[in-house]
PDB file of C-alpha atoms and ligand atoms in Angstrom:
ATOM      1  CA  MET A   1     -24.182 103.241   4.061  1.00 59.00           C
ATOM      2  CA  LYS A   2     -20.841 103.428   6.317  1.00 66.00           C
ATOM      3  CA  SER A   3     -20.279  99.583   6.052  1.00 68.00           C
ATOM      4  CA  GLN A   4     -20.338 100.165   2.241  1.00 73.00           C
ATOM      5  CA  ILE A   5     -17.572 102.514   2.524  1.00 69.00           C
ATOM      6  CA  ILE A   6     -15.910 100.604   4.920  1.00 67.00           C
ATOM      7  CA  LYS A   7     -15.969  97.902   2.128  1.00 73.00           C
ATOM      8  CA  ILE A   8     -14.963  99.774  -0.659  1.00 68.00           C
ATOM      9  CA  ILE A   9     -11.960 101.186   1.044  1.00 67.00           C
ATOM     10  CA  PHE A  10     -10.993  97.392   2.308  1.00 63.00           C
ATOM     11  CA  VAL A  11     -11.393  96.406  -1.939  1.00 61.00           C
ATOM     12  CA  LEU A  12      -8.922  99.419  -2.729  1.00 61.00           C
ATOM     13  CA  LEU A  13      -6.342  98.593  -0.370  1.00 58.00           C
ATOM     14  CA  MET A  14      -6.565  94.583  -1.398  1.00 58.00           C
ATOM     15  CA  VAL A  15      -6.138  95.844  -4.982  1.00 52.00           C
ATOM     16  CA  MET A  16      -3.171  98.395  -4.153  1.00 52.00           C
ATOM     17  CA  PHE A  17      -1.129  95.607  -1.796  1.00 50.00           C
ATOM     18  CA  SER A  18      -1.652  92.845  -4.581  1.00 48.00           C
ATOM     19  CA  SER A  19      -0.246  95.394  -7.361  1.00 44.00           C
ATOM     20  CA  VAL A  20       2.875  96.314  -5.476  1.00 46.00           C
ATOM     21  CA  GLN A  21       5.231  93.266  -5.716  1.00 58.00           C
ATOM     22  CA  ALA A  22       7.326  92.450  -2.702  1.00 72.00           C
ATOM     23  CA  THR A  23      11.071  91.996  -3.551  1.00 92.00           C
ATOM     24  CA  ILE A  24      13.759  89.736  -1.789  1.00 97.00           C
ATOM     25  CA  ASN A  25      16.333  91.583  -0.145  1.00 98.00           C
ATOM     26  CA  VAL A  26      19.808  90.028  -0.917  1.00 98.00           C
ATOM     27  CA  PHE A  27      22.771  90.717   1.178  1.00 98.00           C
ATOM     28  CA  ALA A  28      25.873  89.757  -0.973  1.00 98.00           C
ATOM     29  CA  CYS A  29      29.234  89.106   0.763  1.00 98.00           C
ATOM     30  CA  GLU A  30      31.054  90.120  -2.583  1.00 98.00           C
ATOM     31  CA  PRO A  31      30.216  91.962  -5.220  1.00 98.00           C
ATOM     32  CA  GLU A  32      30.501  89.029  -7.690  1.00 98.00           C
ATOM     33  CA  TRP A  33      27.419  87.210  -6.090  1.00 98.00           C
ATOM     34  CA  ALA A  34      25.394  90.632  -5.945  1.00 98.00           C
ATOM     35  CA  ALA A  35      25.906  90.668  -9.804  1.00 98.00           C
ATOM     36  CA  LEU A  36      25.139  86.742  -9.991  1.00 98.00           C
ATOM     37  CA  ALA A  37      22.222  87.759  -8.071  1.00 98.00           C
ATOM     38  CA  GLU A  38      20.767  90.458 -10.656  1.00 98.00           C
ATOM     39  CA  GLU A  39      21.354  88.260 -13.257  1.00 98.00           C
ATOM     40  CA  LEU A  40      18.762  85.562 -12.013  1.00 98.00           C
ATOM     41  CA  GLY A  41      16.153  87.775 -10.190  1.00 97.00           C
ATOM     42  CA  GLY A  42      16.316  91.224 -11.921  1.00 95.00           C
ATOM     43  CA  ASP A  43      13.636  93.247 -10.528  1.00 93.00           C
ATOM     44  CA  SER A  44      12.703  90.950  -8.083  1.00 94.00           C
ATOM     45  CA  LEU A  45      15.383  91.282  -5.999  1.00 97.00           C
ATOM     46  CA  THR A  46      16.622  94.300  -4.069  1.00 97.00           C
ATOM     47  CA  ILE A  47      20.291  93.908  -3.723  1.00 98.00           C
ATOM     48  CA  TYR A  48      23.404  94.998  -1.539  1.00 97.00           C
ATOM     49  CA  SER A  49      26.930  94.314  -1.604  1.00 98.00           C
ATOM     50  CA  ALA A  50      28.940  94.378   1.466  1.00 97.00           C
ATOM     51  CA  THR A  51      31.970  94.627  -0.429  1.00 96.00           C
ATOM     52  CA  THR A  52      33.522  96.343  -3.294  1.00 96.00           C
ATOM     53  CA  SER A  53      36.105  95.172  -5.650  1.00 94.00           C
ATOM     54  CA  MET A  54      38.777  97.280  -4.112  1.00 93.00           C
ATOM     55  CA  GLN A  55      38.184  95.560  -0.777  1.00 94.00           C
ATOM     56  CA  ASP A  56      39.919  92.538   0.604  1.00 93.00           C
ATOM     57  CA  PRO A  57      36.690  90.411   1.714  1.00 93.00           C
ATOM     58  CA  HIS A  58      38.788  88.382   3.873  1.00 91.00           C
ATOM     59  CA  HIS A  59      39.005  91.253   6.482  1.00 90.00           C
ATOM     60  CA  ILE A  60      36.352  93.871   6.646  1.00 93.00           C
ATOM     61  CA  GLN A  61      34.606  95.826   9.595  1.00 92.00           C
ATOM     62  CA  ALA A  62      31.056  94.791  10.666  1.00 90.00           C
ATOM     63  CA  ARG A  63      29.839  98.024  10.847  1.00 93.00           C
ATOM     64  CA  PRO A  64      26.497  99.617  11.742  1.00 95.00           C
ATOM     65  CA  SER A  65      25.448 100.318   8.100  1.00 95.00           C
ATOM     66  CA  LEU A  66      26.345  96.481   7.539  1.00 96.00           C
ATOM     67  CA  ILE A  67      24.536  95.245  10.373  1.00 97.00           C
ATOM     68  CA  ALA A  68      21.323  96.990   9.355  1.00 97.00           C
ATOM     69  CA  LYS A  69      21.488  95.580   5.700  1.00 97.00           C
ATOM     70  CA  ALA A  70      21.937  92.301   7.024  1.00 98.00           C
ATOM     71  CA  ARG A  71      18.896  92.598   9.558  1.00 98.00           C
ATOM     72  CA  ARG A  72      16.520  93.358   6.675  1.00 97.00           C
ATOM     73  CA  ALA A  73      17.851  90.642   4.400  1.00 98.00           C
ATOM     74  CA  ASP A  74      15.781  87.616   3.143  1.00 98.00           C
ATOM     75  CA  LEU A  75      18.730  85.583   1.389  1.00 98.00           C
ATOM     76  CA  LEU A  76      22.558  86.195   2.655  1.00 98.00           C
ATOM     77  CA  ILE A  77      25.036  84.857  -0.134  1.00 98.00           C
ATOM     78  CA  CYS A  78      28.724  84.521   0.410  1.00 98.00           C
ATOM     79  CA  SER A  79      31.907  82.799  -0.914  1.00 98.00           C
ATOM     80  CA  GLY A  80      31.974  80.602   2.173  1.00 96.00           C
ATOM     81  CA  ALA A  81      35.006  78.114   2.596  1.00 95.00           C
ATOM     82  CA  GLU A  82      36.093  80.540   5.799  1.00 92.00           C
ATOM     83  CA  LEU A  83      36.201  83.663   3.382  1.00 94.00           C
ATOM     84  CA  GLU A  84      34.231  85.455   5.590  1.00 95.00           C
ATOM     85  CA  THR A  85      35.156  83.881   8.899  1.00 93.00           C
ATOM     86  CA  GLY A  86      36.926  87.249  10.460  1.00 92.00           C
ATOM     87  CA  TRP A  87      33.775  89.116  10.259  1.00 95.00           C
ATOM     88  CA  LEU A  88      30.497  87.606   8.846  1.00 97.00           C
ATOM     89  CA  PRO A  89      30.194  85.491  12.129  1.00 96.00           C
ATOM     90  CA  LEU A  90      30.014  89.015  14.508  1.00 96.00           C
ATOM     91  CA  LEU A  91      27.710  90.433  11.778  1.00 97.00           C
ATOM     92  CA  LEU A  92      24.910  87.630  11.954  1.00 97.00           C
ATOM     93  CA  ARG A  93      25.390  87.700  15.439  1.00 97.00           C
ATOM     94  CA  LYS A  94      24.477  91.428  15.696  1.00 97.00           C
ATOM     95  CA  ALA A  95      22.119  91.546  12.905  1.00 97.00           C
ATOM     96  CA  GLY A  96      19.672  89.182  14.954  1.00 97.00           C
ATOM     97  CA  ASN A  97      17.807  87.961  11.783  1.00 98.00           C
ATOM     98  CA  ALA A  98      17.131  84.326  12.142  1.00 98.00           C
ATOM     99  CA  ASN A  99      16.139  84.038   8.522  1.00 97.00           C
ATOM    100  CA  ILE A 100      20.042  84.354   7.631  1.00 98.00           C
ATOM    101  CA  GLN A 101      21.848  82.071  10.066  1.00 98.00           C
ATOM    102  CA  PRO A 102      24.031  79.489   8.924  1.00 97.00           C
ATOM    103  CA  GLY A 103      21.773  75.941   8.264  1.00 96.00           C
ATOM    104  CA  GLN A 104      18.535  78.196   7.144  1.00 98.00           C
ATOM    105  CA  PRO A 105      17.463  78.605   3.600  1.00 98.00           C
ATOM    106  CA  GLY A 106      18.118  82.243   3.892  1.00 98.00           C
ATOM    107  CA  ASN A 107      21.978  81.445   4.081  1.00 98.00           C
ATOM    108  CA  PHE A 108      23.740  80.283   0.995  1.00 98.00           C
ATOM    109  CA  GLU A 109      27.358  79.863   0.826  1.00 98.00           C
ATOM    110  CA  ALA A 110      28.959  79.531  -3.053  1.00 98.00           C
ATOM    111  CA  ALA A 111      31.500  77.435  -2.081  1.00 97.00           C
ATOM    112  CA  ASP A 112      29.373  74.423  -1.041  1.00 97.00           C
ATOM    113  CA  TYR A 113      28.188  74.057  -4.898  1.00 98.00           C
ATOM    114  CA  VAL A 114      31.747  73.560  -6.497  1.00 97.00           C
ATOM    115  CA  GLU A 115      34.463  71.440  -6.047  1.00 96.00           C
ATOM    116  CA  LYS A 116      37.321  72.998  -3.824  1.00 95.00           C
ATOM    117  CA  GLN A 117      41.337  73.583  -4.733  1.00 94.00           C
ATOM    118  CA  GLY A 118      44.039  73.799  -2.534  1.00 87.00           C
ATOM    119  CA  VAL A 119      42.499  71.781   0.655  1.00 86.00           C
ATOM    120  CA  PRO A 120      45.396  71.656   3.071  1.00 80.00           C
ATOM    121  CA  LYS A 121      46.501  68.139   3.936  1.00 76.00           C
ATOM    122  CA  ASN A 122      47.850  69.217   7.126  1.00 72.00           C
ATOM    123  CA  LEU A 123      46.182  71.973   8.654  1.00 64.00           C
ATOM    124  CA  ASP A 124      48.165  74.279  11.154  1.00 65.00           C
ATOM    125  CA  ARG A 125      46.376  77.393  12.074  1.00 61.00           C
ATOM    126  CA  SER A 126      49.290  78.902  13.842  1.00 61.00           C
ATOM    127  CA  LEU A 127      50.346  79.609  10.244  1.00 59.00           C
ATOM    128  CA  GLY A 128      47.852  81.885  10.070  1.00 58.00           C
ATOM    129  CA  ASP A 129      46.546  79.978   6.846  1.00 53.00           C
ATOM    130  CA  VAL A 130      43.075  81.642   5.976  1.00 61.00           C
ATOM    131  CA  HIS A 131      42.342  78.883   3.491  1.00 75.00           C
ATOM    132  CA  ALA A 132      41.604  76.222   6.046  1.00 78.00           C
ATOM    133  CA  GLU A 133      38.996  74.683   4.205  1.00 86.00           C
ATOM    134  CA  GLY A 134      40.194  75.068   0.784  1.00 91.00           C
ATOM    135  CA  ASN A 135      40.852  78.149  -1.563  1.00 93.00           C
ATOM    136  CA  PRO A 136      37.382  80.041  -1.159  1.00 95.00           C
ATOM    137  CA  HIS A 137      37.808  82.226  -4.530  1.00 96.00           C
ATOM    138  CA  ILE A 138      36.076  80.064  -6.328  1.00 97.00           C
ATOM    139  CA  HIS A 139      34.341  82.904  -8.858  1.00 98.00           C
ATOM    140  CA  THR A 140      37.478  82.991 -10.850  1.00 98.00           C
ATOM    141  CA  ASN A 141      36.610  79.938 -12.681  1.00 98.00           C
ATOM    142  CA  PRO A 142      33.900  80.495 -14.808  1.00 98.00           C
ATOM    143  CA  GLU A 143      32.618  77.024 -14.823  1.00 98.00           C
ATOM    144  CA  ASN A 144      32.126  77.550 -11.019  1.00 98.00           C
ATOM    145  CA  THR A 145      29.906  80.822 -11.591  1.00 98.00           C
ATOM    146  CA  LEU A 146      27.553  78.443 -13.503  1.00 98.00           C
ATOM    147  CA  LEU A 147      27.315  75.868 -11.131  1.00 98.00           C
ATOM    148  CA  VAL A 148      26.594  78.241  -8.442  1.00 98.00           C
ATOM    149  CA  ALA A 149      24.123  80.004 -10.449  1.00 98.00           C
ATOM    150  CA  ASP A 150      22.300  76.779 -10.945  1.00 98.00           C
ATOM    151  CA  ALA A 151      21.992  76.193  -7.165  1.00 98.00           C
ATOM    152  CA  LEU A 152      21.408  79.913  -6.596  1.00 98.00           C
ATOM    153  CA  ARG A 153      18.422  79.976  -8.847  1.00 98.00           C
ATOM    154  CA  GLN A 154      16.939  76.887  -6.936  1.00 98.00           C
ATOM    155  CA  ARG A 155      17.543  78.651  -3.391  1.00 98.00           C
ATOM    156  CA  LEU A 156      15.700  82.020  -4.794  1.00 98.00           C
ATOM    157  CA  SER A 157      12.765  79.444  -6.051  1.00 97.00           C
ATOM    158  CA  GLU A 158      12.454  78.199  -2.500  1.00 97.00           C
ATOM    159  CA  ILE A 159      12.639  81.368  -0.882  1.00 97.00           C
ATOM    160  CA  ASP A 160      10.118  83.264  -2.910  1.00 96.00           C
ATOM    161  CA  VAL A 161       8.207  80.489  -4.421  1.00 96.00           C
ATOM    162  CA  ASP A 162       5.633  82.274  -6.217  1.00 95.00           C
ATOM    163  CA  ASN A 163       8.676  83.700  -8.881  1.00 96.00           C
ATOM    164  CA  ALA A 164      10.418  80.479  -9.556  1.00 96.00           C
ATOM    165  CA  LYS A 165       9.272  80.305 -13.195  1.00 97.00           C
ATOM    166  CA  HIS A 166      10.865  83.594 -13.476  1.00 97.00           C
ATOM    167  CA  TYR A 167      14.333  82.674 -11.609  1.00 98.00           C
ATOM    168  CA  LEU A 168      14.135  79.518 -14.078  1.00 98.00           C
ATOM    169  CA  SER A 169      13.790  81.649 -17.258  1.00 98.00           C
ATOM    170  CA  ARG A 170      16.591  83.957 -16.508  1.00 98.00           C
ATOM    171  CA  TYR A 171      18.863  81.379 -15.579  1.00 98.00           C
ATOM    172  CA  ALA A 172      18.329  79.659 -18.760  1.00 98.00           C
ATOM    173  CA  ASP A 173      19.277  82.727 -20.384  1.00 98.00           C
ATOM    174  CA  PHE A 174      22.500  83.609 -18.393  1.00 98.00           C
ATOM    175  CA  GLU A 175      23.429  79.890 -18.948  1.00 98.00           C
ATOM    176  CA  LYS A 176      23.016  80.095 -22.641  1.00 98.00           C
ATOM    177  CA  ARG A 177      25.132  83.578 -22.611  1.00 98.00           C
ATOM    178  CA  TRP A 178      28.027  82.426 -20.192  1.00 98.00           C
ATOM    179  CA  THR A 179      28.248  79.172 -22.019  1.00 98.00           C
ATOM    180  CA  GLN A 180      28.785  80.798 -25.352  1.00 98.00           C
ATOM    181  CA  LEU A 181      31.252  83.424 -23.473  1.00 98.00           C
ATOM    182  CA  MET A 182      33.090  80.522 -21.608  1.00 98.00           C
ATOM    183  CA  LEU A 183      33.864  78.957 -25.533  1.00 98.00           C
ATOM    184  CA  GLU A 184      35.470  82.361 -26.619  1.00 98.00           C
ATOM    185  CA  TRP A 185      37.272  83.155 -23.425  1.00 98.00           C
ATOM    186  CA  LYS A 186      38.750  79.440 -23.706  1.00 97.00           C
ATOM    187  CA  LYS A 187      39.833  79.938 -27.316  1.00 98.00           C
ATOM    188  CA  GLN A 188      41.377  83.250 -26.406  1.00 97.00           C
ATOM    189  CA  THR A 189      43.256  81.760 -23.390  1.00 97.00           C
ATOM    190  CA  ASN A 190      44.716  78.733 -25.560  1.00 97.00           C
ATOM    191  CA  ILE A 191      47.729  80.642 -26.057  1.00 96.00           C
ATOM    192  CA  LEU A 192      48.592  80.605 -22.337  1.00 97.00           C
ATOM    193  CA  GLN A 193      48.309  76.899 -21.882  1.00 97.00           C
ATOM    194  CA  GLY A 194      51.399  75.522 -19.853  1.00 97.00           C
ATOM    195  CA  GLU A 195      52.560  78.946 -19.391  1.00 97.00           C
ATOM    196  CA  ASN A 196      54.738  79.225 -15.939  1.00 97.00           C
ATOM    197  CA  ILE A 197      53.737  82.081 -13.869  1.00 97.00           C
ATOM    198  CA  VAL A 198      53.965  83.900 -10.045  1.00 97.00           C
ATOM    199  CA  THR A 199      51.268  85.051  -8.144  1.00 95.00           C
ATOM    200  CA  HIS A 200      51.158  87.025  -4.790  1.00 92.00           C
ATOM    201  CA  HIS A 201      48.133  85.813  -2.804  1.00 90.00           C
ATOM    202  CA  ASN A 202      46.707  82.631  -4.119  1.00 90.00           C
ATOM    203  CA  TYR A 203      43.520  84.543  -5.571  1.00 94.00           C
ATOM    204  CA  TRP A 204      43.719  83.187  -8.857  1.00 95.00           C
ATOM    205  CA  THR A 205      43.818  79.665  -8.560  1.00 95.00           C
ATOM    206  CA  TYR A 206      40.840  78.483  -9.925  1.00 97.00           C
ATOM    207  CA  LEU A 207      41.331  80.747 -12.886  1.00 98.00           C
ATOM    208  CA  ASN A 208      45.131  79.104 -13.452  1.00 97.00           C
ATOM    209  CA  ARG A 209      43.622  75.644 -13.503  1.00 97.00           C
ATOM    210  CA  TRP A 210      40.838  76.864 -15.965  1.00 98.00           C
ATOM    211  CA  VAL A 211      43.602  78.559 -18.557  1.00 98.00           C
ATOM    212  CA  GLY A 212      46.335  76.114 -17.842  1.00 98.00           C
ATOM    213  CA  LEU A 213      48.675  78.112 -16.298  1.00 97.00           C
ATOM    214  CA  ILE A 214      51.351  76.612 -13.725  1.00 97.00           C
ATOM    215  CA  VAL A 215      52.092  78.415 -10.688  1.00 96.00           C
ATOM    216  CA  LEU A 216      55.590  78.312 -10.173  1.00 96.00           C
ATOM    217  CA  ALA A 217      55.842  80.411  -6.874  1.00 95.00           C
ATOM    218  CA  THR A 218      53.211  82.706  -4.275  1.00 94.00           C
ATOM    219  CA  LEU A 219      54.802  85.762  -2.761  1.00 94.00           C
ATOM    220  CA  GLU A 220      53.073  84.971   0.374  1.00 92.00           C
ATOM    221  CA  PRO A 221      54.339  82.229   2.482  1.00 89.00           C
ATOM    222  CA  VAL A 222      50.871  81.494   3.629  1.00 83.00           C
ATOM    223  CA  PRO A 223      47.885  83.143   2.776  1.00 81.00           C
ATOM    224  CA  GLY A 224      47.492  86.552   4.215  1.00 82.00           C
ATOM    225  CA  VAL A 225      50.863  87.087   5.046  1.00 86.00           C
ATOM    226  CA  SER A 226      52.866  89.869   3.443  1.00 89.00           C
ATOM    227  CA  PRO A 227      56.346  88.280   2.178  1.00 93.00           C
ATOM    228  CA  SER A 228      59.321  89.095   4.086  1.00 93.00           C
ATOM    229  CA  SER A 229      62.333  90.659   1.972  1.00 93.00           C
ATOM    230  CA  SER A 230      64.136  87.275   2.774  1.00 94.00           C
ATOM    231  CA  HIS A 231      61.298  85.280   1.594  1.00 94.00           C
ATOM    232  CA  LEU A 232      61.184  87.250  -1.809  1.00 95.00           C
ATOM    233  CA  ALA A 233      65.136  86.751  -2.324  1.00 95.00           C
ATOM    234  CA  LYS A 234      64.526  83.319  -2.109  1.00 95.00           C
ATOM    235  CA  ILE A 235      61.893  82.968  -4.486  1.00 95.00           C
ATOM    236  CA  LYS A 236      63.869  85.327  -7.093  1.00 95.00           C
ATOM    237  CA  LYS A 237      66.830  82.735  -6.724  1.00 95.00           C
ATOM    238  CA  GLN A 238      64.571  79.918  -7.058  1.00 92.00           C
ATOM    239  CA  LEU A 239      63.014  81.562 -10.148  1.00 92.00           C
ATOM    240  CA  SER A 240      66.013  82.401 -11.578  1.00 91.00           C
ATOM    241  CA  GLN A 241      66.636  79.008 -14.051  1.00 90.00           C
ATOM    242  CA  GLN A 242      62.740  79.539 -15.116  1.00 93.00           C
ATOM    243  CA  LYS A 243      60.883  81.047 -18.064  1.00 95.00           C
ATOM    244  CA  ILE A 244      58.033  82.920 -16.154  1.00 96.00           C
ATOM    245  CA  LYS A 245      55.260  84.490 -18.358  1.00 96.00           C
ATOM    246  CA  MET A 246      53.994  86.600 -15.842  1.00 97.00           C
ATOM    247  CA  ILE A 247      53.267  87.743 -12.061  1.00 96.00           C
ATOM    248  CA  LEU A 248      49.668  87.678 -11.700  1.00 95.00           C
ATOM    249  CA  HIS A 249      48.595  90.158  -8.909  1.00 93.00           C
ATOM    250  CA  VAL A 250      44.930  91.085  -7.632  1.00 92.00           C
ATOM    251  CA  SER A 251      43.643  94.637  -7.489  1.00 89.00           C
ATOM    252  CA  TYR A 252      43.026  95.312  -3.768  1.00 89.00           C
ATOM    253  CA  VAL A 253      46.596  93.765  -2.502  1.00 88.00           C
ATOM    254  CA  ASN A 254      49.555  95.939  -1.852  1.00 89.00           C
ATOM    255  CA  GLU A 255      51.621  95.758  -5.049  1.00 91.00           C
ATOM    256  CA  ARG A 256      55.146  96.716  -3.317  1.00 93.00           C
ATOM    257  CA  PRO A 257      56.513  92.854  -3.317  1.00 94.00           C
ATOM    258  CA  THR A 258      55.254  92.232  -6.667  1.00 95.00           C
ATOM    259  CA  GLN A 259      56.884  95.204  -8.187  1.00 95.00           C
ATOM    260  CA  TRP A 260      60.232  94.536  -6.506  1.00 96.00           C
ATOM    261  CA  LEU A 261      60.306  90.922  -7.745  1.00 95.00           C
ATOM    262  CA  SER A 262      59.616  92.399 -11.234  1.00 96.00           C
ATOM    263  CA  GLU A 263      62.387  94.819 -10.935  1.00 96.00           C
ATOM    264  CA  GLN A 264      64.427  92.613 -10.296  1.00 95.00           C
ATOM    265  CA  THR A 265      63.777  90.119 -12.514  1.00 94.00           C
ATOM    266  CA  GLY A 266      61.922  91.768 -15.662  1.00 95.00           C
ATOM    267  CA  ILE A 267      58.750  89.272 -15.495  1.00 95.00           C
ATOM    268  CA  ALA A 268      55.663  91.625 -16.241  1.00 96.00           C
ATOM    269  CA  VAL A 269      52.973  92.402 -13.611  1.00 96.00           C
ATOM    270  CA  ILE A 270      49.674  91.845 -14.606  1.00 96.00           C
ATOM    271  CA  THR A 271      46.995  93.418 -12.372  1.00 95.00           C
ATOM    272  CA  LEU A 272      43.685  91.913 -12.631  1.00 96.00           C
ATOM    273  CA  PRO A 273      40.547  93.281 -11.090  1.00 96.00           C
ATOM    274  CA  ALA A 274      39.888  91.037  -8.016  1.00 97.00           C
ATOM    275  CA  THR A 275      35.874  90.957  -8.915  1.00 98.00           C
ATOM    276  CA  VAL A 276      33.049  92.936 -10.589  1.00 98.00           C
ATOM    277  CA  ASP A 277      32.883  96.629 -10.191  1.00 98.00           C
ATOM    278  CA  TYR A 278      28.984  96.019  -9.035  1.00 97.00           C
ATOM    279  CA  GLN A 279      28.699  99.236  -7.688  1.00 96.00           C
ATOM    280  CA  GLY A 280      29.798 101.040 -10.872  1.00 97.00           C
ATOM    281  CA  GLY A 281      27.302  98.977 -12.901  1.00 97.00           C
ATOM    282  CA  GLU A 282      29.484  96.419 -14.142  1.00 98.00           C
ATOM    283  CA  THR A 283      27.914  92.844 -15.384  1.00 98.00           C
ATOM    284  CA  LEU A 284      29.769  89.635 -14.660  1.00 98.00           C
ATOM    285  CA  SER A 285      30.677  88.985 -17.954  1.00 98.00           C
ATOM    286  CA  GLN A 286      32.100  92.747 -18.813  1.00 98.00           C
ATOM    287  CA  TRP A 287      34.457  91.911 -15.493  1.00 98.00           C
ATOM    288  CA  PHE A 288      35.279  88.346 -16.454  1.00 98.00           C
ATOM    289  CA  ASN A 289      36.153  89.911 -20.118  1.00 98.00           C
ATOM    290  CA  ILE A 290      38.288  92.549 -18.807  1.00 98.00           C
ATOM    291  CA  VAL A 291      40.351  89.371 -16.464  1.00 98.00           C
ATOM    292  CA  ILE A 292      40.706  87.648 -19.930  1.00 98.00           C
ATOM    293  CA  GLN A 293      41.989  90.562 -22.158  1.00 97.00           C
ATOM    294  CA  GLN A 294      44.718  91.378 -19.656  1.00 96.00           C
ATOM    295  CA  LEU A 295      45.670  87.754 -19.391  1.00 96.00           C
ATOM    296  CA  VAL A 296      46.240  87.397 -22.836  1.00 96.00           C
ATOM    297  CA  SER A 297      47.910  90.908 -23.390  1.00 96.00           C
ATOM    298  CA  VAL A 298      51.165  89.634 -21.963  1.00 91.00           C
ATOM    299  CA  GLN A 299      53.550  89.129 -24.819  1.00 73.00           C
TER     300      GLN A 299
HETATM  301 ZN1   ZN B 301      42.338  84.752  -0.185  1.00 53.27          ZN
END
């Protein structure tokens, strides 16, 4: 009798466990990768984004709550190309999670799957260049998003073999929707092709090339370093004979230098949201649609 009860309890437990779907814990360094993971995984992933669209992803604190999340992660998704070099190595060390260390399947760097722009020919780190491996803000070109989506779909299938079909079908659906949207965005931005612009940080490098915008000046003398007033005055002089469509600004950066140049020259400022407001429930396509509508709103 006793052994029969034990048997029944055992069978019940087995049924319970098999009906509970284990989810994969994803730790995304930036919201765009959290949003992309959600497109590809849906309910089979539990996703956490370490940063918001209003934070500078080059500089964040490896605070205890982040370390705790990284400790439980099955998959880490970051931009790579040294974007997170100021905080991620410390975070990984403190998290002590072998699965997400560099070189492991649980460590995914998006920049590995696209062609990088802005790789410096002569690297002088004393200048404070934080884009030593090329520009890391790869998510600003929608074609890159598709390349990363395909690679991420494969990585998810590797980590979570049982759900490979699920990831493949969600990727196929995303690919179809995104490709259609890209055609529309491209059509909308046709009017901007060949226009001159100025940027603060070279955050929109990939977007600029995709749209066909020409960057005549970057306000930061080197990435991450705020321009001095003499540097700004030099740029103002340099631009005086040029026709400039807009100054492109990114949401998380101090607006003062951009505003100054705009006041001095009358050139319009367009502040684009750096990335998806993932925590606010925004999707990748909603964010990129806002970026495009803001861009084409300049008269
Ligand atoms: Zn940057």
